Amino acid sequence: MRFKSARLLASTLLVAAAVAGCAQSPEKREETRLARLNYFFPSPAEQQGLHFVYAIESFGFFSNLEIGFYPDAVTQAEVMARADAYCARQTASRATDKARLKYEPKDGPVELADGTTRDMRTIWVTCLPE
């Protein structure tokens, strides 16, 4: 019984060490966030008011985007227009020229790199037809 407990403890510690080793520093997270924004919305004007972009690849391109933005800095209609422009740049045969909202928007606070919080809205859009 003691042997099983020791093995369980060792396994748990190894998993914890592996997870801790994968954690990014706040600086690295910020760098990654900015790199994603630059990749999907290369123009500084397109990035204005956005907090993050995550993408899911489907049909050979990043067809689904989760976009977090600050509603006090940019409207949802403006963000949708930027998503339309992103979709129009795609060359995949299944891509459409217009983004469509996949899910209802979600509002909530986000903690910024400097430790302050700000209101953010998150939307999921897709470049695929219905």
mmCIF file of C-alpha atoms in Angstrom:
data_model
loop_
_atom_site.group_PDB
_atom_site.id
_atom_site.type_symbol
_atom_site.label_atom_id
_atom_site.label_comp_id
_atom_site.label_asym_id
_atom_site.label_seq_id
_atom_site.Cartn_x
_atom_site.Cartn_y
_atom_site.Cartn_z
ATOM 1 C CA MET A 1 0.000 0.000 0.000
ATOM 2 C CA ARG A 2 2.831 2.352 0.847
ATOM 3 C CA PHE A 3 4.419 1.695 -2.555
ATOM 4 C CA LYS A 4 1.220 2.714 -4.380
ATOM 5 C CA SER A 5 1.021 5.946 -2.389
ATOM 6 C CA ALA A 6 4.620 6.788 -3.199
ATOM 7 C CA ARG A 7 4.042 6.098 -6.910
ATOM 8 C CA LEU A 8 0.889 8.222 -6.888
ATOM 9 C CA LEU A 9 2.721 11.064 -5.165
ATOM 10 C CA ALA A 10 5.632 10.836 -7.612
ATOM 11 C CA SER A 11 3.257 10.826 -10.586
ATOM 12 C CA THR A 12 1.364 13.806 -9.232
ATOM 13 C CA LEU A 13 4.575 15.752 -8.696
ATOM 14 C CA LEU A 14 5.778 14.948 -12.219
ATOM 15 C CA VAL A 15 2.509 16.157 -13.729
ATOM 16 C CA ALA A 16 2.604 19.316 -11.612
ATOM 17 C CA ALA A 17 6.191 19.995 -12.658
ATOM 18 C CA ALA A 18 5.318 19.479 -16.319
ATOM 19 C CA VAL A 19 2.346 21.844 -16.106
ATOM 20 C CA ALA A 20 4.389 24.453 -14.265
ATOM 21 C CA GLY A 21 7.109 24.177 -16.895
ATOM 22 C CA CYS A 22 4.582 24.885 -19.647
ATOM 23 C CA ALA A 23 3.208 28.027 -18.010
ATOM 24 C CA GLN A 24 4.079 31.202 -19.869
ATOM 25 C CA SER A 25 5.344 34.315 -18.201
ATOM 26 C CA PRO A 26 3.096 37.386 -18.446
ATOM 27 C CA GLU A 27 5.557 38.896 -20.929
ATOM 28 C CA LYS A 28 5.429 35.802 -23.146
ATOM 29 C CA ARG A 29 1.606 35.728 -23.013
ATOM 30 C CA GLU A 30 1.503 39.376 -24.098
ATOM 31 C CA GLU A 31 3.981 38.676 -26.899
ATOM 32 C CA THR A 32 1.846 35.745 -28.114
ATOM 33 C CA ARG A 33 -1.356 37.816 -27.921
ATOM 34 C CA LEU A 34 0.188 40.599 -30.022
ATOM 35 C CA ALA A 35 1.624 38.117 -32.548
ATOM 36 C CA ARG A 36 -1.849 36.626 -33.095
ATOM 37 C CA LEU A 37 -3.374 40.062 -33.546
ATOM 38 C CA ASN A 38 -0.668 40.916 -36.102
ATOM 39 C CA TYR A 39 -1.189 37.659 -37.978
ATOM 40 C CA PHE A 40 -4.956 37.897 -38.384
ATOM 41 C CA PHE A 41 -5.287 41.668 -38.551
ATOM 42 C CA PRO A 42 -1.974 42.991 -39.941
ATOM 43 C CA SER A 43 -3.010 46.642 -40.151
ATOM 44 C CA PRO A 44 -2.682 48.685 -36.936
ATOM 45 C CA ALA A 45 -6.073 50.236 -37.798
ATOM 46 C CA GLU A 46 -7.637 46.733 -37.806
ATOM 47 C CA GLN A 47 -6.113 45.993 -34.394
ATOM 48 C CA GLN A 48 -7.527 49.124 -32.762
ATOM 49 C CA GLY A 49 -9.823 48.164 -29.873
ATOM 50 C CA LEU A 50 -9.096 44.416 -30.089
ATOM 51 C CA HIS A 51 -7.785 42.466 -27.115
ATOM 52 C CA PHE A 52 -7.212 39.026 -28.636
ATOM 53 C CA VAL A 53 -7.870 36.710 -31.564
ATOM 54 C CA TYR A 54 -7.886 32.912 -31.374
ATOM 55 C CA ALA A 55 -8.464 30.812 -34.453
ATOM 56 C CA ILE A 56 -9.578 27.309 -35.298
ATOM 57 C CA GLU A 57 -8.424 25.733 -38.539
ATOM 58 C CA SER A 58 -11.018 23.981 -40.650
ATOM 59 C CA PHE A 59 -11.113 23.178 -44.371
ATOM 60 C CA GLY A 60 -7.461 24.154 -44.791
ATOM 61 C CA PHE A 61 -7.595 27.666 -43.322
ATOM 62 C CA PHE A 62 -8.399 29.475 -40.091
ATOM 63 C CA SER A 63 -12.132 29.598 -40.747
ATOM 64 C CA ASN A 64 -13.331 30.334 -37.203
ATOM 65 C CA LEU A 65 -12.139 33.254 -35.103
ATOM 66 C CA GLU A 66 -12.794 34.118 -31.493
ATOM 67 C CA ILE A 67 -12.307 37.860 -31.170
ATOM 68 C CA GLY A 68 -12.164 39.774 -27.900
ATOM 69 C CA PHE A 69 -12.650 43.520 -28.152
ATOM 70 C CA TYR A 70 -13.336 46.568 -26.005
ATOM 71 C CA PRO A 71 -16.879 47.833 -26.682
ATOM 72 C CA ASP A 72 -15.936 51.290 -25.395
ATOM 73 C CA ALA A 73 -13.238 51.537 -28.097
ATOM 74 C CA VAL A 74 -14.815 49.805 -31.119
ATOM 75 C CA THR A 75 -18.333 48.699 -32.040
ATOM 76 C CA GLN A 76 -19.317 45.140 -32.815
ATOM 77 C CA ALA A 77 -20.284 46.289 -36.333
ATOM 78 C CA GLU A 78 -16.730 47.582 -36.862
ATOM 79 C CA VAL A 79 -15.260 44.301 -35.617
ATOM 80 C CA MET A 80 -17.578 42.380 -37.964
ATOM 81 C CA ALA A 81 -16.392 44.574 -40.867
ATOM 82 C CA ARG A 82 -12.795 43.667 -39.995
ATOM 83 C CA ALA A 83 -13.778 39.989 -39.842
ATOM 84 C CA ASP A 84 -15.415 40.418 -43.282
ATOM 85 C CA ALA A 85 -12.113 41.761 -44.604
ATOM 86 C CA TYR A 86 -10.267 38.794 -43.062
ATOM 87 C CA CYS A 87 -12.683 36.350 -44.712
ATOM 88 C CA ALA A 88 -12.369 38.130 -48.067
ATOM 89 C CA ARG A 89 -8.568 37.640 -47.963
ATOM 90 C CA GLN A 90 -8.946 33.850 -47.698
ATOM 91 C CA THR A 91 -8.423 31.794 -50.834
ATOM 92 C CA ALA A 92 -9.827 28.453 -49.650
ATOM 93 C CA SER A 93 -12.663 27.184 -51.818
ATOM 94 C CA ARG A 94 -15.065 26.971 -48.847
ATOM 95 C CA ALA A 95 -14.367 30.529 -47.648
ATOM 96 C CA THR A 96 -17.040 33.196 -47.973
ATOM 97 C CA ASP A 97 -16.467 36.933 -48.336
ATOM 98 C CA LYS A 98 -18.513 37.701 -45.250
ATOM 99 C CA ALA A 99 -18.038 36.670 -41.660
ATOM 100 C CA ARG A 100 -21.070 35.467 -39.812
ATOM 101 C CA LEU A 101 -21.623 35.354 -36.100
ATOM 102 C CA LYS A 102 -21.514 31.761 -34.822
ATOM 103 C CA TYR A 103 -22.585 32.318 -31.226
ATOM 104 C CA GLU A 104 -24.133 35.061 -29.142
ATOM 105 C CA PRO A 105 -21.593 37.636 -27.879
ATOM 106 C CA LYS A 106 -20.372 37.316 -24.302
ATOM 107 C CA ASP A 107 -19.481 40.290 -22.123
ATOM 108 C CA GLY A 108 -17.179 40.280 -19.119
ATOM 109 C CA PRO A 109 -14.106 41.816 -17.562
ATOM 110 C CA VAL A 110 -10.587 40.967 -18.660
ATOM 111 C CA GLU A 111 -7.387 41.449 -16.672
ATOM 112 C CA LEU A 112 -4.774 43.333 -18.676
ATOM 113 C CA ALA A 113 -1.012 42.806 -18.532
ATOM 114 C CA ASP A 114 -0.643 45.789 -16.179
ATOM 115 C CA GLY A 115 -3.064 44.216 -13.671
ATOM 116 C CA THR A 116 -6.015 46.504 -14.385
ATOM 117 C CA THR A 117 -9.366 45.214 -15.636
ATOM 118 C CA ARG A 118 -11.441 46.375 -18.570
ATOM 119 C CA ASP A 119 -14.820 45.422 -20.014
ATOM 120 C CA MET A 120 -14.533 43.145 -23.027
ATOM 121 C CA ARG A 121 -16.945 41.494 -25.460
ATOM 122 C CA THR A 122 -16.091 38.162 -27.070
ATOM 123 C CA ILE A 123 -17.578 37.002 -30.364
ATOM 124 C CA TRP A 124 -17.105 33.881 -32.483
ATOM 125 C CA VAL A 125 -17.231 34.399 -36.232
ATOM 126 C CA THR A 126 -16.827 32.017 -39.157
ATOM 127 C CA CYS A 127 -15.915 32.430 -42.804
ATOM 128 C CA LEU A 128 -17.796 29.251 -43.721
ATOM 129 C CA PRO A 129 -21.273 29.209 -45.259
ATOM 130 C CA GLU A 130 -24.227 28.034 -43.171
#
